[in-house]
Short mmCIF file of C-alpha atoms and ligand atoms in Angstrom, two decimals:
data_model
loop_
_atom_site.label_atom_id
_atom_site.label_comp_id
_atom_site.label_asym_id
_atom_site.label_seq_id
_atom_site.Cartn_x
_atom_site.Cartn_y
_atom_site.Cartn_z
CA MET M 1 130.78 93.40 121.79
CA ILE M 2 130.44 92.25 118.18
CA THR M 3 126.95 90.84 118.86
CA SER M 4 125.67 94.19 120.11
CA GLN M 5 127.10 95.90 117.01
CA ILE M 6 125.50 93.34 114.73
CA SER M 7 122.17 93.83 116.47
CA GLN M 8 122.54 97.61 115.87
CA ILE M 9 123.10 96.88 112.19
CA ASN M 10 120.05 94.60 112.11
CA GLN M 11 118.00 97.29 113.79
CA THR M 12 119.10 99.77 111.10
CA VAL M 13 118.04 97.28 108.40
CA LEU M 14 114.60 97.06 110.00
CA GLU M 15 114.31 100.83 110.22
CA CYS M 16 115.31 101.20 106.59
CA LEU M 17 112.95 98.60 105.15
CA ASN M 18 110.18 101.13 104.72
CA LYS M 19 112.41 103.79 103.24
CA GLU M 20 112.23 103.91 99.51
CA ASP M 21 114.84 106.60 99.14
CA GLU M 22 118.35 105.25 98.56
CA VAL M 23 120.01 108.37 99.89
CA LEU M 24 118.19 107.98 103.20
CA ILE M 25 119.17 104.32 103.40
CA VAL M 26 122.85 104.81 102.65
CA GLY M 27 122.90 107.83 104.95
CA ALA M 28 121.56 105.74 107.82
CA PHE M 29 124.18 103.06 107.18
CA ALA M 30 127.04 105.50 106.78
CA GLU M 31 126.18 107.07 110.15
CA LEU M 32 125.87 103.66 111.73
CA ALA M 33 129.23 102.60 110.29
CA GLN M 34 130.90 105.69 111.74
CA ARG M 35 129.40 105.00 115.13
CA VAL M 36 130.17 101.31 115.23
CA LEU M 37 133.69 101.54 113.85
CA VAL M 38 134.53 104.87 115.49
CA ALA M 39 135.43 106.40 112.14
CA ASN M 40 135.69 110.17 111.70
CA TYR M 41 134.25 110.49 108.30
CA SER M 42 132.34 108.45 105.77
CA PHE M 43 131.03 108.83 102.30
CA VAL M 44 129.20 106.58 99.92
CA TRP M 45 129.40 106.11 96.21
CA ILE M 46 126.45 104.44 94.68
CA ASP M 47 125.42 102.93 91.35
CA SER M 48 127.06 99.75 90.29
CA VAL M 49 130.16 99.62 88.14
CA ALA M 50 127.91 98.45 85.35
CA SER M 51 126.66 102.00 84.80
CA ARG M 52 130.20 103.45 84.92
CA ASP M 53 128.65 106.37 86.69
CA LEU M 54 129.41 106.37 90.38
CA LYS M 55 127.84 109.24 92.23
CA GLN M 56 128.47 110.38 95.73
CA VAL M 57 125.12 110.12 97.44
CA TYR M 58 126.10 110.62 101.04
CA ARG M 59 128.91 112.16 103.08
CA SER M 60 129.02 112.84 106.77
CA LEU M 61 128.22 116.43 107.60
CA ASP M 62 131.23 117.40 109.70
CA ALA M 63 133.68 116.41 107.01
CA PRO M 64 137.03 118.05 107.50
CA PHE M 65 138.44 116.77 104.25
CA THR M 66 137.53 115.61 100.77
CA LEU M 67 138.45 112.60 98.76
CA PRO M 68 138.64 112.38 95.00
CA VAL M 69 136.00 110.70 92.87
CA PRO M 70 137.11 107.11 92.31
CA LYS M 71 138.66 106.59 88.95
CA GLU M 72 138.02 103.66 86.72
CA GLY M 73 140.67 101.05 87.37
CA GLY M 74 141.35 102.57 90.79
CA ARG M 75 141.05 100.93 94.14
CA ASN M 76 137.24 101.15 94.40
CA TYR M 77 136.83 99.19 91.22
CA SER M 78 138.93 96.33 92.45
CA VAL M 79 136.83 96.27 95.64
CA LEU M 80 133.67 96.04 93.62
CA LYS M 81 135.11 93.33 91.45
CA ASN M 82 136.15 91.11 94.35
CA PHE M 83 133.20 91.90 96.67
CA VAL M 84 135.49 92.25 99.69
CA PRO M 85 136.42 95.37 101.64
CA ASP M 86 139.82 96.93 101.14
CA TYR M 87 141.47 97.81 104.43
CA VAL M 88 144.22 100.41 104.29
CA THR M 89 145.86 100.67 107.67
CA ASN M 90 148.89 102.70 106.83
CA ILE M 91 148.20 105.38 104.33
CA LYS M 92 151.81 106.47 104.11
CA LYS M 93 152.85 103.22 102.56
CA SER M 94 149.80 103.06 100.33
CA ARG M 95 149.86 103.90 96.68
CA GLU M 96 146.59 105.77 97.36
CA LYS M 97 148.44 108.47 99.21
CA SER M 98 148.32 111.00 96.44
CA HIS M 99 144.51 110.74 96.21
CA VAL M 100 143.76 110.98 99.90
CA SER M 101 143.57 113.92 102.24
CA LYS M 102 146.50 114.39 104.56
CA PHE M 103 144.15 114.14 107.56
CA VAL M 104 143.36 110.51 106.82
CA GLN M 105 145.62 107.89 108.35
CA SER M 106 143.61 104.78 107.55
CA PHE M 107 140.48 103.94 105.66
CA VAL M 108 138.35 101.06 104.53
CA ILE M 109 136.38 100.75 101.33
CA ILE M 110 133.32 98.58 101.85
CA PRO M 111 131.47 97.20 98.83
CA LEU M 112 127.68 97.56 98.99
CA THR M 113 126.63 94.24 97.53
CA TYR M 114 123.62 92.04 97.97
CA LYS M 115 123.18 88.77 96.13
CA GLU M 116 124.40 89.52 92.61
CA THR M 117 123.77 93.25 92.77
CA ILE M 118 126.53 95.75 93.38
CA TYR M 119 125.32 99.18 94.41
CA GLY M 120 128.60 100.95 95.04
CA THR M 121 131.01 101.51 97.87
CA MET M 122 131.11 103.10 101.26
CA VAL M 123 134.37 104.59 102.47
CA LEU M 124 135.15 105.11 106.15
CA CYS M 125 138.09 107.32 107.05
CA PHE M 126 140.02 107.45 110.29
CA LYS M 127 142.27 110.21 111.55
CA ASN M 128 144.44 107.63 113.30
CA LYS M 129 146.10 104.45 112.23
CA VAL M 130 143.58 101.66 112.72
CA ILE M 131 144.29 97.96 112.99
CA PHE M 132 141.35 96.10 111.49
CA SER M 133 140.74 93.15 113.80
CA LYS M 134 138.82 90.07 112.66
CA ASP M 135 135.68 91.37 114.38
CA LYS M 136 135.97 94.78 112.69
CA LYS M 137 136.32 93.09 109.32
CA VAL M 138 133.20 91.00 109.95
CA ILE M 139 131.30 94.17 110.82
CA CYS M 140 132.54 95.98 107.72
CA GLU M 141 131.30 93.19 105.46
CA TYR M 142 128.07 92.97 107.39
CA ILE M 143 127.41 96.70 107.05
CA GLY M 144 128.03 96.62 103.27
CA ASN M 145 125.74 93.66 102.88
CA SER M 146 122.97 95.03 105.08
CA ALA M 147 122.96 98.43 103.38
CA ALA M 148 122.70 96.76 99.96
CA GLN M 149 119.93 94.50 101.22
CA ALA M 150 117.94 97.49 102.52
CA ILE M 151 118.43 99.30 99.19
CA THR M 152 117.23 96.22 97.28
CA ILE M 153 114.09 95.95 99.39
CA GLY M 154 113.54 99.71 99.18
CA ARG M 155 113.76 99.57 95.38
CA LEU M 156 111.40 96.58 95.21
CA LYS M 157 108.88 98.39 97.38
CA LYS M 158 109.12 101.49 95.23
CA LYS M 159 108.50 99.39 92.13
CA GLU M 160 105.57 97.62 93.74
CA HIS M 161 104.12 100.93 94.91
CA ARG M 162 104.44 102.40 91.42
CA SER M 163 102.75 99.44 89.76
CA MET M 164 99.95 99.57 92.34
CA LEU M 165 99.40 103.24 91.54
CA VAL M 166 99.33 102.52 87.83
CA SER M 167 96.77 99.74 88.20
CA ALA M 168 94.59 101.84 90.54
CA GLU M 169 94.68 104.64 87.98
CA ARG M 170 93.75 102.26 85.19
CA GLU M 171 90.87 100.88 87.24
CA ALA M 172 89.59 104.40 87.99
CA ASP M 173 89.74 105.23 84.26
CA MET M 174 87.78 102.09 83.40
CA LYS M 175 85.19 102.85 86.09
CA GLU M 176 84.80 106.38 84.80
CA GLU M 177 84.39 105.09 81.27
CA ARG M 178 81.71 102.61 82.42
CA LEU M 179 79.87 105.38 84.29
CA ARG M 180 80.08 107.67 81.28
CA LYS M 181 78.62 104.97 78.99
CA GLN M 182 75.87 104.22 81.49
CA PHE M 183 75.11 107.92 81.77
CA ILE M 184 74.83 108.30 78.00
CA ALA M 185 72.66 105.17 77.74
CA ASP M 186 70.31 106.41 80.50
CA ALA M 187 70.13 109.91 79.07
CA THR M 188 69.38 108.58 75.58
CA HIS M 189 66.63 106.40 76.99
CA GLU M 190 65.05 109.30 78.88
CA ILE M 191 65.11 111.62 75.87
CA ARG M 192 63.72 108.98 73.55
CA THR M 193 60.40 108.68 75.46
CA PRO M 194 59.20 112.30 75.13
CA LEU M 195 60.47 112.39 71.55
CA ALA M 196 58.38 109.30 70.75
CA ILE M 197 55.32 110.93 72.32
CA ILE M 198 55.89 114.14 70.32
CA LYS M 199 56.32 112.16 67.13
CA GLY M 200 53.14 110.15 67.86
CA ASN M 201 51.14 113.34 68.37
CA VAL M 202 52.51 114.99 65.22
CA ASP M 203 51.71 111.87 63.17
CA LEU M 204 48.22 111.80 64.61
CA ALA M 205 47.68 115.46 63.78
CA LEU M 206 48.88 114.91 60.21
CA LEU M 207 46.49 112.00 59.76
CA ASN M 208 43.63 114.10 61.10
CA GLU M 209 44.35 117.31 59.22
CA LYS M 210 40.76 118.28 58.99
CA ARG M 211 39.84 117.71 62.64
CA SER M 212 38.43 120.42 64.87
CA GLY M 213 40.30 123.16 66.68
CA SER M 214 39.91 121.44 70.06
CA PHE M 215 41.63 118.33 68.73
CA VAL M 216 44.51 120.41 67.40
CA LYS M 217 44.73 122.24 70.72
CA LYS M 218 44.87 118.95 72.66
CA THR M 219 47.61 117.68 70.38
CA PHE M 220 49.68 120.83 70.74
CA MET M 221 49.24 120.77 74.50
CA ALA M 222 50.54 117.19 74.63
CA ILE M 223 53.50 118.21 72.49
CA ASP M 224 54.11 121.28 74.61
CA HIS M 225 54.10 119.14 77.76
CA GLU M 226 56.74 116.80 76.35
CA VAL M 227 58.86 119.64 75.01
CA GLU M 228 58.85 121.15 78.49
CA HIS M 229 59.90 117.81 79.94
CA LEU M 230 62.68 117.52 77.35
CA SER M 231 63.98 120.97 78.16
CA HIS M 232 64.08 120.09 81.88
CA ILE M 233 66.01 116.92 81.12
CA ILE M 234 68.47 118.85 78.97
CA SER M 235 68.96 121.53 81.60
CA ASP M 236 69.56 118.89 84.31
CA LEU M 237 71.90 116.98 82.01
CA ALA M 238 73.88 120.16 81.48
CA VAL M 239 74.43 120.45 85.25
CA LEU M 240 75.46 116.82 85.51
CA THR M 241 77.80 117.11 82.55
CA SER M 242 79.55 120.02 84.20
CA GLU M 243 79.86 117.75 87.24
CA VAL M 244 81.55 115.06 85.16
CA GLU M 245 83.89 117.50 83.52
CA THR M 246 84.84 119.96 86.16
CA VAL M 247 83.95 118.25 89.47
CA ASN M 248 83.63 121.54 91.31
CA GLY M 249 85.85 123.78 89.27
CA ASP M 250 82.82 125.66 87.96
CA LEU M 251 81.54 126.66 91.37
CA VAL M 252 81.91 130.26 92.39
CA LYS M 253 81.97 130.10 96.17
CA LYS M 254 81.16 133.17 98.18
CA ARG M 255 79.85 133.94 101.66
CA ILE M 256 76.15 133.14 101.72
CA ASN M 257 73.64 133.98 104.42
CA LEU M 258 71.70 130.73 104.64
CA ALA M 259 68.43 132.26 105.90
CA ASP M 260 68.40 134.75 102.99
CA ILE M 261 68.91 132.16 100.29
CA VAL M 262 66.34 129.75 101.77
CA GLU M 263 63.80 132.57 102.03
CA SER M 264 64.31 133.60 98.40
CA VAL M 265 63.86 130.03 97.13
CA VAL M 266 60.77 129.52 99.29
CA VAL M 267 59.19 132.71 97.90
CA ARG M 268 59.67 131.40 94.36
CA HIS M 269 57.83 128.17 95.24
CA ARG M 270 54.86 129.62 97.13
CA THR M 271 52.56 129.74 94.08
CA LEU M 272 53.37 126.16 93.18
CA GLY M 273 52.59 125.13 96.78
CA ASN M 274 49.35 127.17 96.77
CA ASN M 275 48.13 125.28 93.69
CA LYS M 276 48.08 122.16 95.85
CA LYS M 277 47.09 124.06 98.99
CA ILE M 278 50.38 123.09 100.59
CA ALA M 279 51.52 125.44 103.34
CA ILE M 280 55.23 126.19 103.40
CA ALA M 281 56.49 127.27 106.84
CA THR M 282 60.03 128.32 107.70
CA ALA M 283 62.09 128.60 110.89
CA LEU M 284 65.36 130.18 109.85
CA ALA M 285 68.18 130.89 112.26
CA LYS M 286 69.77 134.25 111.52
CA ARG M 287 73.41 134.88 110.70
CA ILE M 288 74.50 131.42 109.67
CA TYR M 289 76.95 131.68 106.82
CA VAL M 290 78.35 129.09 104.44
CA LEU M 291 80.87 129.30 101.65
CA GLY M 292 78.95 128.33 98.58
CA ASP M 293 77.87 128.96 95.04
CA ARG M 294 74.56 130.89 95.20
CA ILE M 295 73.15 129.45 92.01
CA TYR M 296 73.91 125.86 92.97
CA ILE M 297 72.77 126.17 96.60
CA ALA M 298 69.51 127.71 95.34
CA ARG M 299 69.14 124.86 92.88
CA LEU M 300 69.70 122.31 95.64
CA LEU M 301 66.98 123.91 97.80
CA SER M 302 64.68 124.29 94.86
CA ASN M 303 65.00 120.59 93.94
CA LEU M 304 64.10 119.53 97.49
CA ILE M 305 61.20 121.95 97.90
CA ARG M 306 59.85 121.14 94.45
CA ASN M 307 59.91 117.43 95.33
CA SER M 308 58.11 118.09 98.59
CA ILE M 309 55.38 119.83 96.61
CA THR M 310 55.26 117.24 93.81
CA TYR M 311 55.12 114.31 96.23
CA GLY M 312 53.08 116.19 98.81
CA ARG M 313 49.35 115.83 99.46
CA GLU M 314 46.65 118.43 98.88
CA ASN M 315 46.31 120.54 102.05
CA GLY M 316 49.65 119.20 103.26
CA TRP M 317 52.59 121.07 104.74
CA ILE M 318 56.30 121.62 104.22
CA ARG M 319 58.60 122.92 106.95
CA ILE M 320 62.03 124.29 106.25
CA GLU M 321 64.45 124.97 109.03
CA THR M 322 68.03 126.22 109.19
CA LEU M 323 70.10 125.81 112.32
CA ARG M 324 73.61 125.56 113.60
CA HIS M 325 74.85 122.08 114.53
CA GLY M 326 78.43 122.10 115.85
CA ASN M 327 80.63 123.32 113.02
CA ASN M 328 77.92 122.70 110.47
CA ALA M 329 75.03 124.62 109.10
CA MET M 330 71.96 122.42 108.82
CA ILE M 331 69.07 122.76 106.43
CA VAL M 332 66.07 120.55 107.14
CA VAL M 333 63.30 120.12 104.59
CA ARG M 334 60.37 118.15 106.01
CA ASP M 335 57.05 117.25 104.40
CA ASN M 336 54.00 115.12 105.17
CA GLY M 337 53.74 113.82 101.62
CA ILE M 338 53.52 110.32 100.20
CA GLY M 339 56.91 109.24 101.58
CA ILE M 340 59.46 106.88 100.03
CA SER M 341 59.53 103.12 100.60
CA LYS M 342 62.48 101.42 102.30
CA ASP M 343 63.29 99.60 99.04
CA ASP M 344 63.45 102.84 97.07
CA LEU M 345 65.41 104.91 99.60
CA PRO M 346 68.90 103.58 98.73
CA HIS M 347 68.39 104.49 95.06
CA ILE M 348 66.91 107.96 95.16
CA TYR M 349 70.24 109.71 94.44
CA SER M 350 70.83 107.60 91.32
CA ARG M 351 70.38 109.37 88.04
CA PHE M 352 66.96 108.88 86.45
CA TYR M 353 65.67 106.89 89.42
CA ARG M 354 62.02 107.49 90.23
CA ALA M 355 60.35 105.79 93.15
CA ASP M 356 56.97 107.10 92.11
CA LYS M 357 56.59 105.95 88.53
CA SER M 358 53.36 107.87 88.04
CA HIS M 359 55.39 111.08 87.75
CA SER M 360 57.85 109.66 85.25
CA SER M 361 56.51 111.31 82.15
CA GLY M 362 55.98 114.98 81.48
CA GLY M 363 56.56 117.98 83.68
CA VAL M 364 59.71 118.66 85.60
CA ASN M 365 60.27 115.19 87.06
CA THR M 366 63.40 114.10 85.31
CA GLY M 367 64.66 111.69 87.97
CA LEU M 368 67.81 113.82 88.09
CA GLY M 369 66.84 116.26 90.85
CA LEU M 370 68.29 114.35 93.78
CA ALA M 371 71.36 113.22 91.81
CA ILE M 372 72.05 116.91 91.25
CA ALA M 373 71.24 117.80 94.88
CA ASN M 374 73.61 115.11 96.09
CA TRP M 375 76.40 116.35 93.82
CA ILE M 376 75.92 119.97 94.90
CA VAL M 377 76.11 119.02 98.58
CA LYS M 378 79.29 116.95 98.01
CA ALA M 379 80.89 119.72 95.95
CA HIS M 380 80.40 121.99 98.97
CA GLY M 381 82.00 119.49 101.36
CA GLY M 382 78.67 118.64 102.97
CA LYS M 383 76.38 115.70 103.66
CA ILE M 384 72.81 114.89 102.69
CA GLU M 385 70.63 112.47 104.65
CA VAL M 386 67.06 111.34 104.21
CA LYS M 387 64.49 109.76 106.47
CA SER M 388 61.14 108.75 105.11
CA ILE M 389 58.11 106.71 106.05
CA LEU M 390 55.86 105.57 103.24
CA GLY M 391 52.50 107.29 103.54
CA LYS M 392 53.68 109.66 106.27
CA GLY M 393 56.33 111.98 104.88
CA THR M 394 59.97 112.66 104.16
CA THR M 395 62.75 114.65 105.81
CA PHE M 396 65.96 115.71 104.07
CA ARG M 397 68.81 116.98 106.25
CA ILE M 398 71.73 118.77 104.68
CA SER M 399 74.80 119.79 106.57
CA LEU M 400 77.35 122.20 105.13
CA PRO M 401 80.56 123.42 106.75
CA ILE M 402 79.75 126.64 108.55
CA LEU M 403 81.67 129.73 107.50
CA LYS M 404 81.02 132.08 110.38
CA VAL M 405 78.41 132.80 113.00
CA ASP M 406 78.42 136.33 114.38
P1 ADP A 1 62.22 113.42 90.14
O1 ADP A 1 62.58 114.35 89.07
O2 ADP A 1 61.56 112.17 89.66
O3 ADP A 1 61.53 114.06 91.30
P2 ADP A 1 64.44 113.16 91.96
O4 ADP A 1 65.83 112.69 91.70
O5 ADP A 1 64.25 114.54 92.45
O6 ADP A 1 63.64 112.88 90.64
O7 ADP A 1 63.79 112.18 93.01
C1 ADP A 1 63.90 110.79 92.83
C2 ADP A 1 62.66 110.08 93.36
O8 ADP A 1 62.63 110.16 94.78
C3 ADP A 1 61.38 110.72 92.90
O9 ADP A 1 60.98 110.20 91.65
C4 ADP A 1 60.42 110.36 94.00
O10 ADP A 1 59.87 109.08 93.76
C5 ADP A 1 61.30 110.28 95.23
N1 ADP A 1 61.21 111.51 96.08
C6 ADP A 1 62.06 112.54 96.09
N2 ADP A 1 61.68 113.47 97.00
C7 ADP A 1 60.56 113.01 97.58
C8 ADP A 1 59.66 113.49 98.60
N3 ADP A 1 59.89 114.66 99.23
N4 ADP A 1 58.62 112.72 98.94
C9 ADP A 1 58.40 111.54 98.33
N5 ADP A 1 59.17 111.03 97.36
C10 ADP A 1 60.24 111.75 96.97
#
């Protein structure tokens, strides 16, 4: 009999080891104690005597009676001092009578102690007179000890969990700080190059004050080219800074018809494509909707199409398709341009990374386009994938959660 009760107690300890909430732990033990000792009512006071602030953290729900808060110097305190349960078999003879409900005939106060720590007491009340046999006394002590052990482990786990959270937070802060510094260093480096070119051209012009109009024109054109490049870098940096600061708080998401937005971006790029005799073809499925920010989705498409033109061949082609794929809307941008090497592919979404170094100065190639595209896709809960064969062409596939298909 006693072995099965002890195994029930052990089982409760196991169940409580993952609970970090003391109230849940003492509740589980109070219920177990009632069951094992056939008591009618239990309640638990917790917080060691050291704090002088015992609080009732658990009482059985069907309580027909109440007991007074233990007073300093009262019976509970002597239990806590001696670490042994106090068994009161005949309430009538007890000096406790005045404090206890008339429905209680016997009770036991069990100290909740583990190693040197005292957590409080658990009181079990019986409507009848109970003789506490040797076995019952063993169980009472065992319950008090097990509950306190489970609380100790629960508290340790809570502490460990908290310190893990703190160190993870600290690590994330440090990582963010490193990224921020790297970002500033990269941005400074990128801005310095066009500035140096501008300065070189201005110095040259000053040295050659009296030179012809064509020389002056060439110098101004070089300066203009770099100023344009600088303004592209600054505009891209502004997008990426808003990423750092607001993640996606700045996005204004609305229902967007994918075919419409793709069409409007394509129209804007036709002239650019024509300059290189690149044909842009579309195959756009109708009535696919996504929840997105128009400006950012347009920017994403524009970055991809612009790249396909920049890294495309004369007389080449670009195909843009939208389709439904399960619960996702897919946008595919395919070109037969110069392609990206296997070594470069893993880095193309990094800020300022350029696989094709020949485009690194001047114009709109800031090395930020795909970093921005990648961020926009993520901020919309989507995925971006690339496949490319050097010399043959590149395909970008974007999937975004679909909003509705009529
Ligand atoms: P950039 O402003 O230099 O185009 P991106 O971040 O948009 O910067 O792209 C990073 C690099 O990836 C580019 O410098 C280019 O080398 C390569 N790349 C991007 N798109 C294509 C493409 N469609 N075809 C070939 N190379 C591409």
